[in-house]
Coordinates of C-alpha atoms in Angstrom, one line a residue:
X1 CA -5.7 -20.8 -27.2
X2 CA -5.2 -23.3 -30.0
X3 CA -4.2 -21.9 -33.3
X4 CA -6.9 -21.4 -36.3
X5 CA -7.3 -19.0 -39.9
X6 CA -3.1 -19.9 -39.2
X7 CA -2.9 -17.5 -36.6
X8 CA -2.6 -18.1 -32.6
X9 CA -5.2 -16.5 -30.8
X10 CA -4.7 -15.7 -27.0
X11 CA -8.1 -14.0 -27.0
X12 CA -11.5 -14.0 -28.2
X13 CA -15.1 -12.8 -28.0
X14 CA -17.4 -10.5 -30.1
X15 CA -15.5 -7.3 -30.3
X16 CA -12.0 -8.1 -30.2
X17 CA -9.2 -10.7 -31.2
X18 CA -5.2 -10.4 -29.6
X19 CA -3.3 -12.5 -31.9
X20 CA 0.2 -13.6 -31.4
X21 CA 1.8 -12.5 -35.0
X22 CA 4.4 -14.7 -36.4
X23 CA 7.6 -12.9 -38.0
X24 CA 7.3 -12.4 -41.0
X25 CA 3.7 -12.3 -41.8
X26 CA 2.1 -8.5 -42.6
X27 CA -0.4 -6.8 -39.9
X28 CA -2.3 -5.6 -42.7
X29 CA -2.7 -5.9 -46.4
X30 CA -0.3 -4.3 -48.8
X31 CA -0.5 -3.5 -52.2
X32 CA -0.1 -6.2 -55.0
X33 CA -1.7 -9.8 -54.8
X34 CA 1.3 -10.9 -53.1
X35 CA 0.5 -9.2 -50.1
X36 CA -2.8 -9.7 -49.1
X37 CA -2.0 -12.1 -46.4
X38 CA -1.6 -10.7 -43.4
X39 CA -3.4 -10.9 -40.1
X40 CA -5.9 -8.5 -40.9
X41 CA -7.2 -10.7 -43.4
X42 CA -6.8 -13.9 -41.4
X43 CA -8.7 -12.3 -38.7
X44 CA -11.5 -11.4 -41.1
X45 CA -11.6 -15.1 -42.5
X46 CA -11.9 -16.1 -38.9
X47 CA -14.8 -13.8 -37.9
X48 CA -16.8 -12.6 -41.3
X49 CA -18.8 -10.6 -39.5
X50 CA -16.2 -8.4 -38.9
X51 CA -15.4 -5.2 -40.1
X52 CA -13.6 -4.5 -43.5
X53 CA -10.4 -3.1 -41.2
X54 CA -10.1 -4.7 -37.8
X55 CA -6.6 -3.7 -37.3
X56 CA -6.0 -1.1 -34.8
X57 CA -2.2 -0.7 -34.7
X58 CA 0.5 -2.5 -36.7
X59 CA 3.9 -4.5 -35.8
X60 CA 6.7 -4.6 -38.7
X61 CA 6.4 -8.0 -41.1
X62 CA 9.3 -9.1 -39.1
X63 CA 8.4 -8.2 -35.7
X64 CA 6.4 -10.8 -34.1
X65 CA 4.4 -10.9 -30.8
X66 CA 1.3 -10.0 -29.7
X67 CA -1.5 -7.5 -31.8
X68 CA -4.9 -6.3 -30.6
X69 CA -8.0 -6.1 -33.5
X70 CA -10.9 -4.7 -33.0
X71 CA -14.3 -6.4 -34.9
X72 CA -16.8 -3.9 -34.6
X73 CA -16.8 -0.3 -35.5
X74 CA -17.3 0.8 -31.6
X75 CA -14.4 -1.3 -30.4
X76 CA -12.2 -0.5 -33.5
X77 CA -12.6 3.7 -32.1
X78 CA -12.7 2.6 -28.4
X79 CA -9.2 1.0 -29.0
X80 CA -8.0 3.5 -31.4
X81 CA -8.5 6.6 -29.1
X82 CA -6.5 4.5 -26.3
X83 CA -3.4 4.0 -28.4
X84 CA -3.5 7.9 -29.8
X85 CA -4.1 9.1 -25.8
X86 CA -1.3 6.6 -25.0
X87 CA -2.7 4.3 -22.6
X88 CA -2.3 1.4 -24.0
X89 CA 0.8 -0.4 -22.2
X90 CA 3.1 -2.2 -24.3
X91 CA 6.4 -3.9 -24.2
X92 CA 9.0 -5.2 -26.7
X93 CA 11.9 -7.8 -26.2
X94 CA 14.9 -7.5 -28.4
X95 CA 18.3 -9.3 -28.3
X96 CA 20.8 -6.8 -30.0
X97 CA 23.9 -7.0 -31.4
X98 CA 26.6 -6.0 -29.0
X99 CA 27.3 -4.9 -25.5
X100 CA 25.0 -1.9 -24.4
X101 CA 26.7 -0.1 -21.7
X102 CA 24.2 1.2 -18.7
X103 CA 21.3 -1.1 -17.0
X104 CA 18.8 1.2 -18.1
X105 CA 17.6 4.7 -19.6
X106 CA 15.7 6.8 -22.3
X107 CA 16.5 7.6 -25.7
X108 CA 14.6 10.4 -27.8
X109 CA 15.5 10.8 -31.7
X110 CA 13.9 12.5 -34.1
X111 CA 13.5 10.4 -37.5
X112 CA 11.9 10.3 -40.7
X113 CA 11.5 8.4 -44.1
X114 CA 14.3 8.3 -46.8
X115 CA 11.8 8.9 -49.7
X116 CA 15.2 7.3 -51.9
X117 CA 14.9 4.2 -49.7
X118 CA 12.0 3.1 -48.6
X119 CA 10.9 2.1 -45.5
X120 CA 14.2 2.8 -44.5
X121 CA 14.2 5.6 -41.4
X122 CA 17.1 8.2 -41.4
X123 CA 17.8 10.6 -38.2
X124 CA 17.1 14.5 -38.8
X125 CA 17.3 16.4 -36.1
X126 CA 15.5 19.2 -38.1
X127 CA 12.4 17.7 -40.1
X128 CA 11.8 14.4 -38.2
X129 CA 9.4 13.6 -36.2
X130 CA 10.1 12.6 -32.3
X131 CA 10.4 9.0 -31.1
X132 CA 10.5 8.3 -27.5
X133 CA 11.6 4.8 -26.2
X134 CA 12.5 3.4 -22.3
X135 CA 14.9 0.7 -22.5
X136 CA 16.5 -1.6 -19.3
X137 CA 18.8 -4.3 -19.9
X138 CA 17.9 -7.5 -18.7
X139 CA 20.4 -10.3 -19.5
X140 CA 24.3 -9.9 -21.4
X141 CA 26.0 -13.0 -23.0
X142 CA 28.4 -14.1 -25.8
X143 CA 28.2 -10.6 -27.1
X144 CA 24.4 -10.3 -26.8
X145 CA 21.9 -8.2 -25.1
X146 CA 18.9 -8.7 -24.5
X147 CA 16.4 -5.5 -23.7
X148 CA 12.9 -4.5 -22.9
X149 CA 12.1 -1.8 -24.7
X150 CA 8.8 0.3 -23.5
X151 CA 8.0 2.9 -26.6
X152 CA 6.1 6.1 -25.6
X153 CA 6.2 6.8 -29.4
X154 CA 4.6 4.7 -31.8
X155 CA 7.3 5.5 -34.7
X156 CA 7.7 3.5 -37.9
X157 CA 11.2 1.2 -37.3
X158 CA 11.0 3.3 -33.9
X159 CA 12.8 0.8 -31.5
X160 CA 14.8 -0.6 -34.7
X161 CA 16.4 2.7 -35.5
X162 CA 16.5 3.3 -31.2
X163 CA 18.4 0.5 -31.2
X164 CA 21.0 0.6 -33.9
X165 CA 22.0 4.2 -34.1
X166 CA 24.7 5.7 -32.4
X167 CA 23.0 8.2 -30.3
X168 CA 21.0 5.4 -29.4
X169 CA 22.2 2.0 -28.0
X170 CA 24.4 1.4 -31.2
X171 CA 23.8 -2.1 -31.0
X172 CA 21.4 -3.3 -33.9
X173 CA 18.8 -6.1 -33.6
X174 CA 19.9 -9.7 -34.4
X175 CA 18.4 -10.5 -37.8
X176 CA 17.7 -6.9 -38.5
X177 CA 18.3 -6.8 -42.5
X178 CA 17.8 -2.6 -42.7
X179 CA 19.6 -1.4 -40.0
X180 CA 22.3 -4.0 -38.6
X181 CA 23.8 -7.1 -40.2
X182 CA 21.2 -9.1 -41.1
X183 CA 23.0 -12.3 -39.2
X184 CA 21.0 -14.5 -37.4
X185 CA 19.2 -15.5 -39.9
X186 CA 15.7 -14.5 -41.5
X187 CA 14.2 -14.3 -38.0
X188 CA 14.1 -10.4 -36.5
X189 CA 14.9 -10.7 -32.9
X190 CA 12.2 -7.9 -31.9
X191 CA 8.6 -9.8 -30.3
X192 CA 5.9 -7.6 -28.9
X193 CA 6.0 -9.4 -25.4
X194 CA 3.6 -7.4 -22.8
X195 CA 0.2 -5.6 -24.2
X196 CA -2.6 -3.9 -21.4
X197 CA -5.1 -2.2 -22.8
X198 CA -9.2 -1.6 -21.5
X199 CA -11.9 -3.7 -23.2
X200 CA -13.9 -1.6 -25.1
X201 CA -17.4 -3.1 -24.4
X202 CA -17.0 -4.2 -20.3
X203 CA -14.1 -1.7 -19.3
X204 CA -12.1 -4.2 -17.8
X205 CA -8.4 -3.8 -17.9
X206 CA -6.7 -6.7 -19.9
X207 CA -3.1 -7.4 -19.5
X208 CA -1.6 -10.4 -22.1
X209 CA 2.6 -11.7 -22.3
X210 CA 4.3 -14.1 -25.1
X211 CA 7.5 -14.5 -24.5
X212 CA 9.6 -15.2 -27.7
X213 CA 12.4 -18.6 -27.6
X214 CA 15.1 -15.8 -27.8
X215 CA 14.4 -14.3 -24.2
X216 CA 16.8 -17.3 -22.5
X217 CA 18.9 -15.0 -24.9
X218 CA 19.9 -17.2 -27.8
X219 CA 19.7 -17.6 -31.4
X220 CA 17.7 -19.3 -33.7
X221 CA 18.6 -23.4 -33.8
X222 CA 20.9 -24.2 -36.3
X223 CA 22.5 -20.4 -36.7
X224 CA 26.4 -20.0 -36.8
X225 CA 26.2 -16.4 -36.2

């Protein structure tokens, strides 16, 4: 589906939107006039009718891929009470840093906020909070990975921090500024690639993909590394 409000919509009809979210741009307002742009707010200048907070779950700013919204009030709960009873499917791609050892497996940390360093997640055994991520290596070249990740958590910087820290894969994502190297440009490597979830008003299961330039594993034109 054709781009419009600058966002491209794969879907469409009087109770929900699934947007394909560019890196970079916010899921939902943030404080400050600076950050009102985000898809929330496109997706409310594309349908006014909306409600005042269509978002239903959230990808980082630099994450990109695909994002379900909910325009009514019923299919805003419907949708809501699927993600908190975990049966929404959803998939990531990342290419990481590195050469992960194994073909496939599970990693469970428990994280929390550095209240010194925000957003920035630090591992504590003790006070943080469980994340759960399934991960299977698809491709390895030049020093790259490329993984699908399938979180059974929805942690903030869950897959980031999964993916970086040494009881994890210890292989950050390319272009990941908090937690690797930052090379590879602006452009996080990390796209929201599969998303199934059941339509609120006519129960049908939906099941959408994007698939980001990177999964031929690559890096952005023009980057030296």
């Amino acid at each position: 589906m054709n781009g419009q409000a600058g966002l491209r919509l794969c879907y469409q009809d009087a109770e929900i939107v699934v947007v394909d979210k560019p890196g970079g741009l916010l899921a939902v307002p943030g404080r400050g006039p600076d950050k009102l742009d985000s898809v929330a707010s496109r997706v409310r200048a594309l349908c006014p009718a909306c409600i005042a907070q269509p978002a239903v779950h959230r990808l980082d700013q630099d994450t990109s891929g695909l994002m379900v919204l909910g325009l009514t009030r019923a299919a805003h709960a419907h949708l809501s009470r699927q993600f908190a009873e975990r049966r929404v499917a959803k998939q990531y791609l990342a290419l990481l840093e590195g050469e992960v050892p194994g073909e496939a497996g599970e990693i469970t940390l428990r994280f929390r906020l550095d209240p010194e360093n925000r957003p920035y997640q630090v591992y504590d055994p003790i006070q943080g909070k469980q994340g759960i991520s399934r991960w299977r290596k698809l491709k390895q070249l030049d020093g790259l990975t490329l993984v699908a990740f399938t979180p059974l958590t929805g942690r903030t910087h869950q897959l980031r921090l999964h993916a970086s820290h040494p009881l994890g894969l210890g292989c950050p994502i390319v272009g990941d500024r908090l937690y690797g190297t930052g090379r590879g440009g602006e452009q996080l490597l990390l796209h929201s690639t599969l998303l199934r979830f059941e339509h609120p008003a006519t129960g049908q299961w939906l099941t959408f993909s994007s698939f980001p330039f990177f999964a031929g594993v690559g890096r952005p034109a023009g980057d030296a590394g």
